[in-house]
mmCIF file of C-alpha atoms in Angstrom:
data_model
loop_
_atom_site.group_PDB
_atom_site.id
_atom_site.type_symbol
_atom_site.label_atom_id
_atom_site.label_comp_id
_atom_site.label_asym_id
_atom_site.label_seq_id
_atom_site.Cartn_x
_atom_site.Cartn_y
_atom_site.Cartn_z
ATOM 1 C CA UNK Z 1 -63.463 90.522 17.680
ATOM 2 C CA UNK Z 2 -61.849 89.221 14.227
ATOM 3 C CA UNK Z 3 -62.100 86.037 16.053
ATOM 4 C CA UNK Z 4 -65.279 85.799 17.058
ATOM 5 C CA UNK Z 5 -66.483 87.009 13.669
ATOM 6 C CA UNK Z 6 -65.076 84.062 12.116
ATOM 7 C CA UNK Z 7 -66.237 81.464 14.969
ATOM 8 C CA UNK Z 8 -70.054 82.574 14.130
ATOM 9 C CA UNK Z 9 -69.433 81.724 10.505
ATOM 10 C CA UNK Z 10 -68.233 78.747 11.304
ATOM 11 C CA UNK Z 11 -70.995 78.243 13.270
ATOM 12 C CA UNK Z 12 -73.368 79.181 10.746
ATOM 13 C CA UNK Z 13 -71.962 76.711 8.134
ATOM 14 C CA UNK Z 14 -71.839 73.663 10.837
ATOM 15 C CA UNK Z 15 -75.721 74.559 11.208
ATOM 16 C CA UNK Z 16 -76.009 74.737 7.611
ATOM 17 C CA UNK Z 17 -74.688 71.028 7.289
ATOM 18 C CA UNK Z 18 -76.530 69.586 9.961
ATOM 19 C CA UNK Z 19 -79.981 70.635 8.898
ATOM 20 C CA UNK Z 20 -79.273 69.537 5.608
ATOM 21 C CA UNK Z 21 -78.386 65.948 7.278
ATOM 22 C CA UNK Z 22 -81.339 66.487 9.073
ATOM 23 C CA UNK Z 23 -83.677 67.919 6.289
ATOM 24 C CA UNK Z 24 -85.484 64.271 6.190
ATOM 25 C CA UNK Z 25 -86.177 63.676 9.557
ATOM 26 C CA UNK Z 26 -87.291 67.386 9.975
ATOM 27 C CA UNK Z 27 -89.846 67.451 7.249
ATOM 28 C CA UNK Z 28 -91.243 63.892 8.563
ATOM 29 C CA UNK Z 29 -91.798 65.424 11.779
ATOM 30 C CA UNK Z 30 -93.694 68.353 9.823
ATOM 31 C CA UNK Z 31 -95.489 66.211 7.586
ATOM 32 C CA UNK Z 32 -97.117 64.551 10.599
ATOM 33 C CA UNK Z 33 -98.806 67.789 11.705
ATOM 34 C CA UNK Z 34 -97.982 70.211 9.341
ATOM 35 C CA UNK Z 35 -97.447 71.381 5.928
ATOM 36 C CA UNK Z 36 -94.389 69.236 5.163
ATOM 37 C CA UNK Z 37 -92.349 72.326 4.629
ATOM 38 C CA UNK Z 38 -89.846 72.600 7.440
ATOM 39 C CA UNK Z 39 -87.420 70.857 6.697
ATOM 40 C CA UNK Z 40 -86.715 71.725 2.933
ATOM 41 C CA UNK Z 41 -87.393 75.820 4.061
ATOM 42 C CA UNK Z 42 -85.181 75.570 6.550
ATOM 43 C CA UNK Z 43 -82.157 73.445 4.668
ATOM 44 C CA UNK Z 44 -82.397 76.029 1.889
ATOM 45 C CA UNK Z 45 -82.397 79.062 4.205
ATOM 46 C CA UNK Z 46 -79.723 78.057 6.082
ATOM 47 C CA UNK Z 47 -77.823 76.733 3.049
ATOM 48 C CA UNK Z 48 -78.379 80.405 1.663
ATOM 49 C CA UNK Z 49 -77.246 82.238 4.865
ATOM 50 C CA UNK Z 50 -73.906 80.163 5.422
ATOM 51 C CA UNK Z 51 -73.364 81.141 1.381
ATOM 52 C CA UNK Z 52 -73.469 84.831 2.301
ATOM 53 C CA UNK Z 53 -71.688 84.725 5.525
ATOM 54 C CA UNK Z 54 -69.030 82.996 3.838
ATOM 55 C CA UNK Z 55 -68.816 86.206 1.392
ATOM 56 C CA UNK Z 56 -68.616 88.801 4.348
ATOM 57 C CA UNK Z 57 -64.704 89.909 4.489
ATOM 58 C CA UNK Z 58 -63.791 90.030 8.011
ATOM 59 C CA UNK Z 59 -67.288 90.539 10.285
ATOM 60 C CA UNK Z 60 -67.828 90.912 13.295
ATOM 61 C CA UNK Z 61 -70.331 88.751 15.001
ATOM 62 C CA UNK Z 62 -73.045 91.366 14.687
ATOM 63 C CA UNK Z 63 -72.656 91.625 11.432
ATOM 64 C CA UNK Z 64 -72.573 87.834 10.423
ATOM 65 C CA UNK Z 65 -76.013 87.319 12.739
ATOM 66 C CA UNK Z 66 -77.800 90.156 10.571
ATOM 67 C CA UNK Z 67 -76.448 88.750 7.510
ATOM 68 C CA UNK Z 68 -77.432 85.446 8.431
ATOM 69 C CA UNK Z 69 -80.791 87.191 9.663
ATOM 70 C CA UNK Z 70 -81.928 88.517 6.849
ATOM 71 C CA UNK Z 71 -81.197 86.022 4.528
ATOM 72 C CA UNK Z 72 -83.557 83.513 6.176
ATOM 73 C CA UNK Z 73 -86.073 86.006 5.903
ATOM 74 C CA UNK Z 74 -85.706 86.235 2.740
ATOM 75 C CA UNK Z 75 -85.103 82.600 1.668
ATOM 76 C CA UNK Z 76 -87.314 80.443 4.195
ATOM 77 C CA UNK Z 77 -90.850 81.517 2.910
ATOM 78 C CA UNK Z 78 -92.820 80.067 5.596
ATOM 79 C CA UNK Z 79 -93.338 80.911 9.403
ATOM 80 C CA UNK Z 80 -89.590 79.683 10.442
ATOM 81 C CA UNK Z 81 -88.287 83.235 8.153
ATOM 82 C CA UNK Z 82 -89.481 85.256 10.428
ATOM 83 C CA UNK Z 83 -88.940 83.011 14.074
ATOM 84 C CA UNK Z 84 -85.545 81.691 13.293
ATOM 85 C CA UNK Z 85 -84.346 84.568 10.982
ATOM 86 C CA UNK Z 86 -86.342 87.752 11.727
ATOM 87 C CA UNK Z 87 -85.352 87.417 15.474
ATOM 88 C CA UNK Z 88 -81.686 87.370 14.559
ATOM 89 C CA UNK Z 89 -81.731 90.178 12.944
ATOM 90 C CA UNK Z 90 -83.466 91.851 16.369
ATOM 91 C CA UNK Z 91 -81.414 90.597 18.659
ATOM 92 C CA UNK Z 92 -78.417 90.931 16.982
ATOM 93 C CA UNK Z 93 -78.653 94.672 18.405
ATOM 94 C CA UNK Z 94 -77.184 93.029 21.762
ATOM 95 C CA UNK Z 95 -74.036 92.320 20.549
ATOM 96 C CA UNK Z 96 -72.899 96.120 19.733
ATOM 97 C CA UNK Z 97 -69.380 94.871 21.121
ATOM 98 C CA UNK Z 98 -69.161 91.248 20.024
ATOM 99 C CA UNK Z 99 -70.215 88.364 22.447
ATOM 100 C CA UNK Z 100 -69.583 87.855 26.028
ATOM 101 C CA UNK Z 101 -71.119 86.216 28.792
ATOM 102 C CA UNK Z 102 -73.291 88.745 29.455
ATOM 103 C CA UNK Z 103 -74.262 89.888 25.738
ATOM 104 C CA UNK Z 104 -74.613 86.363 25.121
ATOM 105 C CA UNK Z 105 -77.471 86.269 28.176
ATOM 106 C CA UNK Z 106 -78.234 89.182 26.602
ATOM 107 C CA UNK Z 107 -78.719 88.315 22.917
ATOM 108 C CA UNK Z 108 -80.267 84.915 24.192
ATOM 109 C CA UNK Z 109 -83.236 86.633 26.223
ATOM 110 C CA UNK Z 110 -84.039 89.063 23.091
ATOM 111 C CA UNK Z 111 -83.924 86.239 20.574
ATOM 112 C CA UNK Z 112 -86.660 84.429 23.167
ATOM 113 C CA UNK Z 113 -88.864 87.855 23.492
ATOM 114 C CA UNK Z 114 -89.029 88.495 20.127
ATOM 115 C CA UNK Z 115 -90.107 84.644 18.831
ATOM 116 C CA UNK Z 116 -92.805 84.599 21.503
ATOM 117 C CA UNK Z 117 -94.089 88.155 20.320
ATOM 118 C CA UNK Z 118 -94.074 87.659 16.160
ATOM 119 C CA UNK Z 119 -95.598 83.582 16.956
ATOM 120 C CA UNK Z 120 -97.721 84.819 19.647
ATOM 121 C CA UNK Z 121 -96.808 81.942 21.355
ATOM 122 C CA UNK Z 122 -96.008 80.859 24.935
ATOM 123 C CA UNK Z 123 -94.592 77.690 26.513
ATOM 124 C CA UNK Z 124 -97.000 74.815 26.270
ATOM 125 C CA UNK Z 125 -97.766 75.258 23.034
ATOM 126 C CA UNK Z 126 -96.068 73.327 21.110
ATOM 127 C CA UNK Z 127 -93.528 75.481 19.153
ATOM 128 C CA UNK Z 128 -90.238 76.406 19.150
ATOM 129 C CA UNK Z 129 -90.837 78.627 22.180
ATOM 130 C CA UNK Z 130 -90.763 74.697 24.391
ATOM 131 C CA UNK Z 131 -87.157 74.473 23.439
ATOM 132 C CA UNK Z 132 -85.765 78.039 23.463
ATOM 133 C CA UNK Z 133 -87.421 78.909 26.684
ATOM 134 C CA UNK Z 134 -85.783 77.052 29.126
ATOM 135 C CA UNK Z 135 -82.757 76.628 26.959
ATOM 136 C CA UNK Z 136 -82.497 80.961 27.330
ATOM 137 C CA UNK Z 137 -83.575 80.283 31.294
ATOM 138 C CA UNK Z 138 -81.303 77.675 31.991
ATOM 139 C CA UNK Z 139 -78.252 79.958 30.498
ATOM 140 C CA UNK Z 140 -78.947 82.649 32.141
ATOM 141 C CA UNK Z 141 -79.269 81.152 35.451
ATOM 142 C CA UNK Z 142 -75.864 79.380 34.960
ATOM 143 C CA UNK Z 143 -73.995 82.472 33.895
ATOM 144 C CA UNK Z 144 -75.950 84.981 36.089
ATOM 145 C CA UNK Z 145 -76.242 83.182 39.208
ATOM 146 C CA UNK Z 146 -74.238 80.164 39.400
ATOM 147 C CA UNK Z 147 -71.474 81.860 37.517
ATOM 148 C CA UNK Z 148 -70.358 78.719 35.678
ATOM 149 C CA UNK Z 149 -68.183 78.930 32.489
ATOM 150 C CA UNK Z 150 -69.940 80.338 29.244
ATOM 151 C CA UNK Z 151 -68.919 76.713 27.414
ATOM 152 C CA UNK Z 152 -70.478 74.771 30.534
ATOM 153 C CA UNK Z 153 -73.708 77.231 30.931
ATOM 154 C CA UNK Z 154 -74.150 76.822 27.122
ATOM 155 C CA UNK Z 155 -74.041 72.838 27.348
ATOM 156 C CA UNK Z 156 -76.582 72.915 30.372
ATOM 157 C CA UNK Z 157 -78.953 75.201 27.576
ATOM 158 C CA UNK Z 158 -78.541 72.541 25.286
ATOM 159 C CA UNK Z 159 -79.863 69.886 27.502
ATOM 160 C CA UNK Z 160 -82.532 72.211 29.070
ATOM 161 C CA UNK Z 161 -83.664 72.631 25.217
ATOM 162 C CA UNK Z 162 -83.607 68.606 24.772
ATOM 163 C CA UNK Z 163 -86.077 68.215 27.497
ATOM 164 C CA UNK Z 164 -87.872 71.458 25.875
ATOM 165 C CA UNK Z 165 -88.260 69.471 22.642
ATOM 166 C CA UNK Z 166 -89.416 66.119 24.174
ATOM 167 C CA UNK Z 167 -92.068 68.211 26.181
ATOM 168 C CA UNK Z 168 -93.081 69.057 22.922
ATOM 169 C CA UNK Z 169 -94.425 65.241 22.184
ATOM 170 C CA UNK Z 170 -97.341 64.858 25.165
ATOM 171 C CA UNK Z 171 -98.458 68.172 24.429
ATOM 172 C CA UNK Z 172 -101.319 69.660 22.310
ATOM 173 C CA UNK Z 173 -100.600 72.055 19.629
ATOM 174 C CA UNK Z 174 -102.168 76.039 20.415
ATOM 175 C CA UNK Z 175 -99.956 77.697 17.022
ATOM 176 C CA UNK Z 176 -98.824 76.939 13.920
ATOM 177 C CA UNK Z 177 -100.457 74.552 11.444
ATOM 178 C CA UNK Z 178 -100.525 71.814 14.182
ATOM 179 C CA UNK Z 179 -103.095 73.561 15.973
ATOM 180 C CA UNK Z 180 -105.563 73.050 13.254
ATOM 181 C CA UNK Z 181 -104.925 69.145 13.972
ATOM 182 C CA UNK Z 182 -106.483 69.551 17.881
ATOM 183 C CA UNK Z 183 -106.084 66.827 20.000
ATOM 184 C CA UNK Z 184 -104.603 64.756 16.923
ATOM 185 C CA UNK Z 185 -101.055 67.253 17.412
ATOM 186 C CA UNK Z 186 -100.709 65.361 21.083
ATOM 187 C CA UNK Z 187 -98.002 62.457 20.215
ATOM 188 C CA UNK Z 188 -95.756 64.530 18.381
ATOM 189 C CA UNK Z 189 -92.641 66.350 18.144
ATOM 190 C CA UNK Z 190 -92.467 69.508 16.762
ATOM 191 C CA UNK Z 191 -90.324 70.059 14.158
ATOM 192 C CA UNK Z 192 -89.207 73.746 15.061
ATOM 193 C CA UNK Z 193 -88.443 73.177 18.280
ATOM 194 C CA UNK Z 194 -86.216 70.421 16.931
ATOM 195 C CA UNK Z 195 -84.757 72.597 14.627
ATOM 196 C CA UNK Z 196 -83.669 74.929 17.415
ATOM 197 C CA UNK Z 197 -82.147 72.180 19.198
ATOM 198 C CA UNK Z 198 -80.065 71.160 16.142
ATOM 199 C CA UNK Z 199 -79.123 74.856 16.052
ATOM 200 C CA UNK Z 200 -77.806 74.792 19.797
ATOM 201 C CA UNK Z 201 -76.034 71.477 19.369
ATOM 202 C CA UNK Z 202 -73.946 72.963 16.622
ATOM 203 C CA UNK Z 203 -73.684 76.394 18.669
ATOM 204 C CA UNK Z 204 -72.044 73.997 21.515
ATOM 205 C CA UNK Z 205 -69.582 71.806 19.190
ATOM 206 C CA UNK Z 206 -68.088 75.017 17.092
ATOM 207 C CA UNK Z 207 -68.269 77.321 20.589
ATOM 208 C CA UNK Z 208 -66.134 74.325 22.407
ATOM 209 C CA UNK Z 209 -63.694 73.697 19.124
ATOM 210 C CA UNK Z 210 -63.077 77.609 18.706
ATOM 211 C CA UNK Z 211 -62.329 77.611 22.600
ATOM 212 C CA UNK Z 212 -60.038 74.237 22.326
ATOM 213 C CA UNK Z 213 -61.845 72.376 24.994
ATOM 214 C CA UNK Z 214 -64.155 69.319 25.105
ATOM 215 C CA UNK Z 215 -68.255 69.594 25.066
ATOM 216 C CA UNK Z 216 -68.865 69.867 29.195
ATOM 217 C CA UNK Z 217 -70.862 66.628 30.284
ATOM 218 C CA UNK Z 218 -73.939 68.659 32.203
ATOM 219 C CA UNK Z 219 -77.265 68.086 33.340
ATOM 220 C CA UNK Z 220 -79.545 70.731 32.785
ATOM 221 C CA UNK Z 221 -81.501 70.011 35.669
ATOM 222 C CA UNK Z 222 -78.475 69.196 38.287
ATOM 223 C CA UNK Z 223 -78.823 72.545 41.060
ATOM 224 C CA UNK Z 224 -75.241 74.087 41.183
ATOM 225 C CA UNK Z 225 -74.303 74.620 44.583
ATOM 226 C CA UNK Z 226 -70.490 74.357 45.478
ATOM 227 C CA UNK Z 227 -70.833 78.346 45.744
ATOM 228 C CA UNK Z 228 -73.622 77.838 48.831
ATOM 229 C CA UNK Z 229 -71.134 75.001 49.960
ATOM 230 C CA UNK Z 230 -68.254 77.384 50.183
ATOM 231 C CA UNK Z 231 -70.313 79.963 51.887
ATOM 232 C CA UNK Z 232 -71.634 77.713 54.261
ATOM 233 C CA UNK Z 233 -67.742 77.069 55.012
ATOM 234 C CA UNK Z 234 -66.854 80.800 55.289
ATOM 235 C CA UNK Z 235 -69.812 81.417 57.506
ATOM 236 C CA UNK Z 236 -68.950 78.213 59.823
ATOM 237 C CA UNK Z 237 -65.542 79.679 59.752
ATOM 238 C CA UNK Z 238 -66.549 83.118 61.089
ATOM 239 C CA UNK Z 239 -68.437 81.635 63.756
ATOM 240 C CA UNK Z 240 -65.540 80.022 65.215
ATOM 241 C CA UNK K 1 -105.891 107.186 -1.389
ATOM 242 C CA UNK K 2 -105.303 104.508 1.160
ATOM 243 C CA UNK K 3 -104.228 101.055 -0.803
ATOM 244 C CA UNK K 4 -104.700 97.850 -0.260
ATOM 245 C CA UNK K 5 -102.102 94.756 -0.336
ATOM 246 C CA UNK K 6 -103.853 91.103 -0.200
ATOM 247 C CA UNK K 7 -101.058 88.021 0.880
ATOM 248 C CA UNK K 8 -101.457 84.612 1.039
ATOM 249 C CA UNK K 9 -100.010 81.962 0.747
ATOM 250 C CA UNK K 10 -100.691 81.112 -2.800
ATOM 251 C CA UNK K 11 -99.646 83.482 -5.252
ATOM 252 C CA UNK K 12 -102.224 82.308 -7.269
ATOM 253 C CA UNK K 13 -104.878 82.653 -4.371
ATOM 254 C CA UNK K 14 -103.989 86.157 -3.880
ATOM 255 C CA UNK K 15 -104.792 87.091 -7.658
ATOM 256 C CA UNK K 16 -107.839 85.418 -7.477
ATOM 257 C CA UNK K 17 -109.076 87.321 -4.060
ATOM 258 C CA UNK K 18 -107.937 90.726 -5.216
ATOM 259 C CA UNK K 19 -110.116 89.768 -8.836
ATOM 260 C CA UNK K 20 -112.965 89.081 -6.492
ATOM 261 C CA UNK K 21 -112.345 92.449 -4.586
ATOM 262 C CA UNK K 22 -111.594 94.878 -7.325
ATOM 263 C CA UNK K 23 -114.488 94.600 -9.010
ATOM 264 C CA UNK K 24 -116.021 96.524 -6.276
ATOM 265 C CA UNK K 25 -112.567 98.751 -5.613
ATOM 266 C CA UNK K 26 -113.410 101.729 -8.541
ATOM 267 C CA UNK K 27 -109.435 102.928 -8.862
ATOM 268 C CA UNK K 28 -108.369 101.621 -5.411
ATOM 269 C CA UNK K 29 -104.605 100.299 -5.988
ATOM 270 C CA UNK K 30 -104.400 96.061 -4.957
ATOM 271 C CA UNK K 31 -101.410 94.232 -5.090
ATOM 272 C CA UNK K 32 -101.736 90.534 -4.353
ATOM 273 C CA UNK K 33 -98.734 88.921 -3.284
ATOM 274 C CA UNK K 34 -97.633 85.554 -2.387
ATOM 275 C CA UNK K 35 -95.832 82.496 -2.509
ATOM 276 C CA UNK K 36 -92.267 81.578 -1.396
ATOM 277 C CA UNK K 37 -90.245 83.039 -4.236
ATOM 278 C CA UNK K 38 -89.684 79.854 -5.747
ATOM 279 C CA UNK K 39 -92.810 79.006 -7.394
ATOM 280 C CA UNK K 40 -94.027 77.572 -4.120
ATOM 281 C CA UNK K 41 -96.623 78.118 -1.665
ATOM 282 C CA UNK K 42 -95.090 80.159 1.259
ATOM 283 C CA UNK K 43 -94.553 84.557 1.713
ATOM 284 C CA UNK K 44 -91.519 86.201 1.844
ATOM 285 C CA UNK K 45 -91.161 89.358 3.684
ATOM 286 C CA UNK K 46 -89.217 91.742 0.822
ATOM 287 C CA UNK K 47 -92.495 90.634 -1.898
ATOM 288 C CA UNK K 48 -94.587 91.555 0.657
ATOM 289 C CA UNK K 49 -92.569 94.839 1.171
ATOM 290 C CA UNK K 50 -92.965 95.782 -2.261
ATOM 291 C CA UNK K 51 -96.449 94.780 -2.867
ATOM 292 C CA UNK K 52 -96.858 97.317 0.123
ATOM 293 C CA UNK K 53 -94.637 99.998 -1.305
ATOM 294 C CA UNK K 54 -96.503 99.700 -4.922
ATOM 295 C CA UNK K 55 -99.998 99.901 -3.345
ATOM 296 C CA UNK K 56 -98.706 103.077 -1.909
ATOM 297 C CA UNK K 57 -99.701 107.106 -2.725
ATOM 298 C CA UNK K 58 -99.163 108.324 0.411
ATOM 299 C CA UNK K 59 -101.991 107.834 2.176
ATOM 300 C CA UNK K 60 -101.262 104.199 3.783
ATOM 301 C CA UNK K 61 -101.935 100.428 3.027
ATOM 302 C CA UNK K 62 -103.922 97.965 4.841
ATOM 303 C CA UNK K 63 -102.479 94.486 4.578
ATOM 304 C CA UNK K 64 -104.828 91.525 4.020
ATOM 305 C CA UNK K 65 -103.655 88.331 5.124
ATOM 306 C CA UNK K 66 -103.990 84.172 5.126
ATOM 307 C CA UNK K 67 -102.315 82.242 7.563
ATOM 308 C CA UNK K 68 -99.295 82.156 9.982
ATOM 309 C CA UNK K 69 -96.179 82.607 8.051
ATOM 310 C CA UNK K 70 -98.050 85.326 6.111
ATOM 311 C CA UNK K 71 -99.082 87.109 9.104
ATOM 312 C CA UNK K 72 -95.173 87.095 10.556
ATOM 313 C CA UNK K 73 -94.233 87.965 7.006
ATOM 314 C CA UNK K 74 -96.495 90.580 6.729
ATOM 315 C CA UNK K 75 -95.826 91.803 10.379
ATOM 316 C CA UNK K 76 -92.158 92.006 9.559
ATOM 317 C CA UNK K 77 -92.631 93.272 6.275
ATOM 318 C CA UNK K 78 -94.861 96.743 7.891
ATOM 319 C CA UNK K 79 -92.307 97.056 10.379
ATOM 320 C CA UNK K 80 -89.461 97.413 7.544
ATOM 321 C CA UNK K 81 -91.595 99.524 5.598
ATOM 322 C CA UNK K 82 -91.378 103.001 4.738
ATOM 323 C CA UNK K 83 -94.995 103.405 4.029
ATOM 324 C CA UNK K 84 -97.710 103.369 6.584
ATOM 325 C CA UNK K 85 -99.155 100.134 6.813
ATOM 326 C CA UNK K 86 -101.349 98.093 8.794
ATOM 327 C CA UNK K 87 -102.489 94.398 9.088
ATOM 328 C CA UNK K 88 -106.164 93.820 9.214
ATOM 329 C CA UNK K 89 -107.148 91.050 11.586
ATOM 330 C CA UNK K 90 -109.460 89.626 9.317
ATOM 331 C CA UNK K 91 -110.308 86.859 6.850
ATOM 332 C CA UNK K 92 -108.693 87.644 3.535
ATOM 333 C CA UNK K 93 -110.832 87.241 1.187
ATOM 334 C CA UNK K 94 -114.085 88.705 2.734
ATOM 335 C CA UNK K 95 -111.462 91.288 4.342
ATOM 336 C CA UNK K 96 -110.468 92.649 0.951
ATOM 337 C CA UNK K 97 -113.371 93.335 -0.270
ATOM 338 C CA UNK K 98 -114.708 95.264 2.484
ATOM 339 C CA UNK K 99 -112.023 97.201 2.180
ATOM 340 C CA UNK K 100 -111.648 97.870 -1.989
ATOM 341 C CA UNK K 101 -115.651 99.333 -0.688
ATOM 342 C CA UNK K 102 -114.426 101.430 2.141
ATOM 343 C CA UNK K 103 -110.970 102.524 0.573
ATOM 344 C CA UNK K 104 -113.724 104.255 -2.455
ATOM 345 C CA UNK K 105 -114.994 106.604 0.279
ATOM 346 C CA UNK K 106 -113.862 110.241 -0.348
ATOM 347 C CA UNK K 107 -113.150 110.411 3.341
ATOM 348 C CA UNK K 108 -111.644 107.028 4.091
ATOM 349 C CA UNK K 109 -108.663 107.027 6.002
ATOM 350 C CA UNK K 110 -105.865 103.919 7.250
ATOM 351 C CA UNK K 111 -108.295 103.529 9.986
ATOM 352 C CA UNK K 112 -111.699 103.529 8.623
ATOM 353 C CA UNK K 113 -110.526 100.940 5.887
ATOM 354 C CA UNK K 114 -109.212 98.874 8.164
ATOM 355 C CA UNK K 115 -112.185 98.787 10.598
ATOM 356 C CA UNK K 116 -114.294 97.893 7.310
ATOM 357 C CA UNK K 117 -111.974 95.184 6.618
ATOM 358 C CA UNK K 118 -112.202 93.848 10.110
ATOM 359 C CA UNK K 119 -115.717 93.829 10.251
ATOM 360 C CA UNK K 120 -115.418 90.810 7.831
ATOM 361 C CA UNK K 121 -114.866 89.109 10.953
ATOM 362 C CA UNK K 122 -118.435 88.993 12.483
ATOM 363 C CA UNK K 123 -119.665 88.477 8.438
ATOM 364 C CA UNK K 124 -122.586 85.592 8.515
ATOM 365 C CA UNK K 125 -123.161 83.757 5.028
ATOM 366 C CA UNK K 126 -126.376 81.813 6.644
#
C-alpha cells in the first residue's frame, strides 16, 4: 500500500511538470475559444497539489487523490477546480483498499460519472467528457472483458483518449465558454480534454516505471481476441 | 431569515449586483463573492463556502450565480456546506434582487425565495 502511496505522488508531480511544459500550448488552445485561462489555472493547481502531496508522510493512494483533490479545488478558480479536482476527491471513495484492477475500473467509471454530472455534459460536446469517456470505456473493456494486463489496458485508455481529444476538433462546442462561440468552436481542440490526455500520458509513464516495464505499444481500437481464438480451439477439441 | 449569497465571476461584479439588490433587501444578509483568490477573475469553492456560511441564521441561503465555473463552484460549495443552501437557476443580477424582495416577506421560506429568484428567468425589459 506504502508503495502505491508513493507511486501516485510521483505521479502527481510528473503531471505537475508536464502541464507546466505544456501551460503554453494549453492556454493557446483556450484562448482560441475560451477565456485564456486553462492553462495558467491548471499549471498552478497542479503545481499546488504536487506541493502538498509531497508534504503527506507516508499516504496511501486514497489519501494522496483527496489531497490532490481538494487542492485543485481550491487553487484552479475556474470550471477545471471542480472537473479535474472536485471529481477526485469523489471518486477517490473507490479506492478504500488502494488500487487494483478492479478499483482502478472502479475509480475510473466514478471519476467519468461525476465530470459528466457537475459539467452537465455528454460526449459530443466538446469537453473533457470526449477524452475521458472512451478512455474509462476502453479500460474497462480491456480489464473486464479481455482481461489484459492493468499496464496494457491503461495504454489502450490512453490512445482511446487521443482519438477522444482529436474528436474534439470537427466538433461544435454545447458547454463551457466555447459554446458561446457556436459554429465558430468547430475547428478546434479543446483544451480540457487535452489536459486529461496529458494527465493519462503521465498516469501511463510513472504506472509502467513504478512496475519496471516498458509503455505497451497498443491500439485502442485493435479487438482483442486470442481468448475467442483459444476457445474456438478448446471447443474444436471437444468435438473431436 | 433565509440569506442570500450572489457569485460571479468578478469579485468586483458581485459587489456591484448585491449594491443593486440590497437596496431593496431591508436587513436581508448578502454576501457577494468572487474571483479566483488571486486577484483574478475565476470562483473558488471554500469563498463561496463561507460567503454561504456568513449569509447564514439558520434559516437557509439561496445562491445566485454567473457562469460555468461559478455554477460547479457553487454546486460543490452547497454540497460541502453545513448550511442549507440552494442554487437558483437564474440570471444573477435580476435573480438577486428578486430575491433581497422575497427574502423581506415575514413568511418567506428557502423555497419561496428561490422561486422569486427564478422567476427572473421569464423577466422582459421590452
Amino acid at each position: 500500500m506504502t508503495g502505491d502511496g508513493a507511486a501516485v505522488v510521483d505521479a502527481v508531480e510528473a503531471v505537475a511538470e508536464r502541464i507546466e511544459d505544456e501551460r503554453a500550448h494549453l492556454t493557446e488552445l483556450d484562448s482560441a475559444i475560451g477565456d485564456a485561462d486553462h492553462g495558467g489555472n491548471m499549471a498552478r493547481g497542479w503545481a499546488a497539489a504536487a506541493e502538498a502531496a509531497r508534504d503527506l508522510d507516508d499516504p496511501d493512494p486514497q489519501t494522496v487523490c483527496k489531497t490532490v483533490g481538494k487542492t485543485l479545488m481550491a487553487e484552479v478558480g475556474g470550471a477545471s477546480g471542480p472537473l479535474f479536482g472536485g471529481s477526485l476527491v469523489f471518486a477517490s471513495a473507490e479506492l478504500d483498499d488502494g488500487i487494483d484492477a478492479e478499483s482502478a475500473v472502479a475509480f475510473a467509471e466514478t471519476y467519468l460519472e461525476k465530470v459528466e454530472d457537475r459539467g452537465d455534459a455528454r460526449v459530443g460536446d466538446q469537453t473533457v467528457v470526449d477524452a475521458l469517456t472512451p478512455a474509462v470505456h476502453t479500460f474497462k473493456k480491456s480489464v473486464e472483458t479481455d482481461e489484459l494486463p492493468p499496464l496494457e489496458a491503461l495504454a489502450k485508455a490512453v490512445d482511446a483518449a487521443e482519438r477522444g481529444v482529436a474528436f474534439t476538433v470537427p466538433i461544435r462546442a454545447k458547454k463551457g465558454r466555447a459554446s458561446y462561440l457556436g459554429w465558430r468552436s468547430v475547428g478546434h481542440q479543446d483544451p480540457g480534454a487535452t489536459s486529461a490526455l496529458y494527465i493519462l500520458e503521465e498516469l501511463l509513464a510513472v504506472a509502467a516505471d513504478a512496475l519496471d516495464a516498458e509503455i505497451p505499444d497498443v491500439d485502442a481500437t485493435s479487438p482483442t481476441i486470442p481468448d475467442e481464438a483459444a476457445e474456438d480451439d478448446s471447443a474444436a477439441a471437444e468435438d473431436d | 431569515m433565509v440569506g442570500l449569497a450572489v457569485v460571479s465571476h468578478s469579485e468586483r461584479a458581485a459587489e456591484g449586483i448585491v449594491e443593486v439588490a440590497a437596496e431593496m433587501a431591508g436587513d436581508t444578509r448578502i454576501e457577494p463573492v468572487g474571483g479566483d483568490g488571486q486577484g483574478g477573475i475565476g470562483t473558488v469553492p471554500d469563498a463561496i463556502g463561507d460567503a454561504i456560511d456568513a449569509a447564514d441564521d439558520g434559516e437557509g441561503v439561496v445562491v445566485l450565480v454567473d457562469l460555468g465555473s461559478a455554477v460547479m463552484n457553487a454546486d460543490v460549495a452547497v454540497e460541502l456546506s453545513d448550511a442549507e443552501a440552494v442554487i437558483a437557476d437564474a440570471p444573477v443580477l435580476e435573480g438577486a434582487v428578486n430575491a433581497a424582495v422575497a427574502a423581506t416577506d415575514p413568511s418567506a421560506t428557502l423555497d419561496s425565495v428561490r422561486e422569486q429568484a427564478e422567476a427572473a428567468r421569464g423577466m422582459e425589459k421590452l
